[in-house]
């Protein structure tokens, strides 16, 4: 009887571990889907996501400097490159793709 009880206890623990892992995986997938959906419009969330995943003081100076550079780059892209690319796309809408013979 003790062997059966140990197997039952082990299988119950394994089932609980599996359920906990599945729940964690679902949360991670939902978070990744959220980030994927929102990063296109808000790429600055990358920096916030990185900061959120580390305890205060856990990031080294070099990593923080890289995150600050990334944040400034994203900010400048939002202010400078994004409007330029939007205009470039609008200009290109009236042209034909030379290689394919069709509009892009």
Short mmCIF file of C-alpha atoms in Angstrom, two decimals, residues 8-103:
data_model
loop_
_atom_site.label_atom_id
_atom_site.label_comp_id
_atom_site.label_asym_id
_atom_site.label_seq_id
_atom_site.Cartn_x
_atom_site.Cartn_y
_atom_site.Cartn_z
CA UNK A 8 -0.47 8.64 -6.12
CA UNK A 9 1.29 11.43 -4.25
CA UNK A 10 3.89 11.74 -6.99
CA UNK A 11 1.30 11.81 -9.77
CA UNK A 12 -0.76 14.44 -7.92
CA UNK A 13 2.36 16.58 -7.45
CA UNK A 14 3.34 16.06 -11.10
CA UNK A 15 -0.16 17.06 -12.20
CA UNK A 16 -0.04 20.19 -10.06
CA UNK A 17 3.40 21.08 -11.46
CA UNK A 18 2.13 20.52 -14.99
CA UNK A 19 -0.92 22.72 -14.39
CA UNK A 20 1.26 25.44 -12.87
CA UNK A 21 3.63 25.29 -15.85
CA UNK A 22 0.72 25.45 -18.29
CA UNK A 23 -0.71 28.49 -16.50
CA UNK A 24 2.70 30.19 -16.57
CA UNK A 25 3.07 29.37 -20.27
CA UNK A 26 -0.37 30.81 -21.03
CA UNK A 27 0.48 34.00 -19.16
CA UNK A 28 3.75 34.31 -21.07
CA UNK A 29 2.02 33.73 -24.42
CA UNK A 30 -0.64 36.33 -23.58
CA UNK A 31 2.09 38.81 -22.60
CA UNK A 32 4.01 38.15 -25.81
CA UNK A 33 0.84 38.59 -27.89
CA UNK A 34 0.13 41.87 -26.09
CA UNK A 35 3.67 43.11 -26.72
CA UNK A 36 3.57 42.02 -30.37
CA UNK A 37 0.28 43.83 -30.91
CA UNK A 38 1.41 47.00 -29.16
CA UNK A 39 5.09 47.21 -30.06
CA UNK A 40 4.23 48.06 -33.65
CA UNK A 41 2.54 51.27 -32.52
CA UNK A 42 4.52 51.78 -29.31
CA UNK A 43 8.09 50.47 -29.66
CA UNK A 44 9.11 52.31 -26.49
CA UNK A 45 7.40 49.50 -24.57
CA UNK A 46 10.52 47.42 -25.29
CA UNK A 47 12.48 49.58 -22.85
CA UNK A 48 9.75 49.45 -20.24
CA UNK A 49 9.48 45.69 -20.64
CA UNK A 50 13.21 45.29 -20.05
CA UNK A 51 13.09 47.47 -16.95
CA UNK A 52 10.06 45.62 -15.60
CA UNK A 53 11.79 42.24 -15.81
CA UNK A 54 14.67 43.27 -13.54
CA UNK A 55 14.70 44.17 -9.88
CA UNK A 56 15.76 47.74 -9.08
CA UNK A 57 19.55 47.88 -9.06
CA UNK A 58 19.91 44.52 -10.85
CA UNK A 59 20.90 46.03 -14.20
CA UNK A 60 24.50 47.00 -14.75
CA UNK A 61 25.50 50.49 -15.84
CA UNK A 62 26.30 49.31 -19.38
CA UNK A 63 22.84 47.73 -19.80
CA UNK A 64 21.13 50.86 -18.47
CA UNK A 65 23.16 53.01 -20.87
CA UNK A 66 22.09 50.74 -23.75
CA UNK A 67 18.44 51.02 -22.68
CA UNK A 68 18.74 54.81 -22.48
CA UNK A 69 20.23 54.89 -25.99
CA UNK A 70 17.44 52.68 -27.25
CA UNK A 71 14.81 54.91 -25.63
CA UNK A 72 16.36 58.02 -27.21
CA UNK A 73 16.56 56.27 -30.58
CA UNK A 74 12.92 55.23 -30.41
CA UNK A 75 11.92 58.74 -29.34
CA UNK A 76 13.86 60.32 -32.21
CA UNK A 77 12.43 57.82 -34.67
CA UNK A 78 8.91 58.69 -33.53
CA UNK A 79 9.60 62.39 -33.99
CA UNK A 80 11.76 62.33 -37.11
CA UNK A 81 11.83 59.06 -39.05
CA UNK A 82 8.26 57.88 -38.67
CA UNK A 83 6.67 60.99 -40.24
CA UNK A 84 9.30 60.88 -42.98
CA UNK A 85 8.57 57.22 -43.71
CA UNK A 86 4.83 57.91 -43.74
CA UNK A 87 5.33 60.63 -46.35
CA UNK A 88 7.67 58.41 -48.36
CA UNK A 89 5.03 55.67 -48.38
CA UNK A 90 2.39 58.11 -49.59
CA UNK A 91 4.71 59.34 -52.35
CA UNK A 92 5.43 55.76 -53.40
CA UNK A 93 1.78 54.79 -53.67
CA UNK A 94 1.45 56.42 -57.07
CA UNK A 95 4.40 54.60 -58.64
CA UNK A 96 4.69 51.23 -60.33
CA UNK A 97 7.14 48.58 -59.15
CA UNK A 98 9.62 48.25 -62.02
CA UNK A 99 10.53 44.64 -61.28
CA UNK A 100 6.98 43.32 -60.95
CA UNK A 101 5.20 45.78 -63.20
CA UNK A 102 2.63 46.49 -60.49
CA UNK A 103 1.94 49.03 -57.80
#
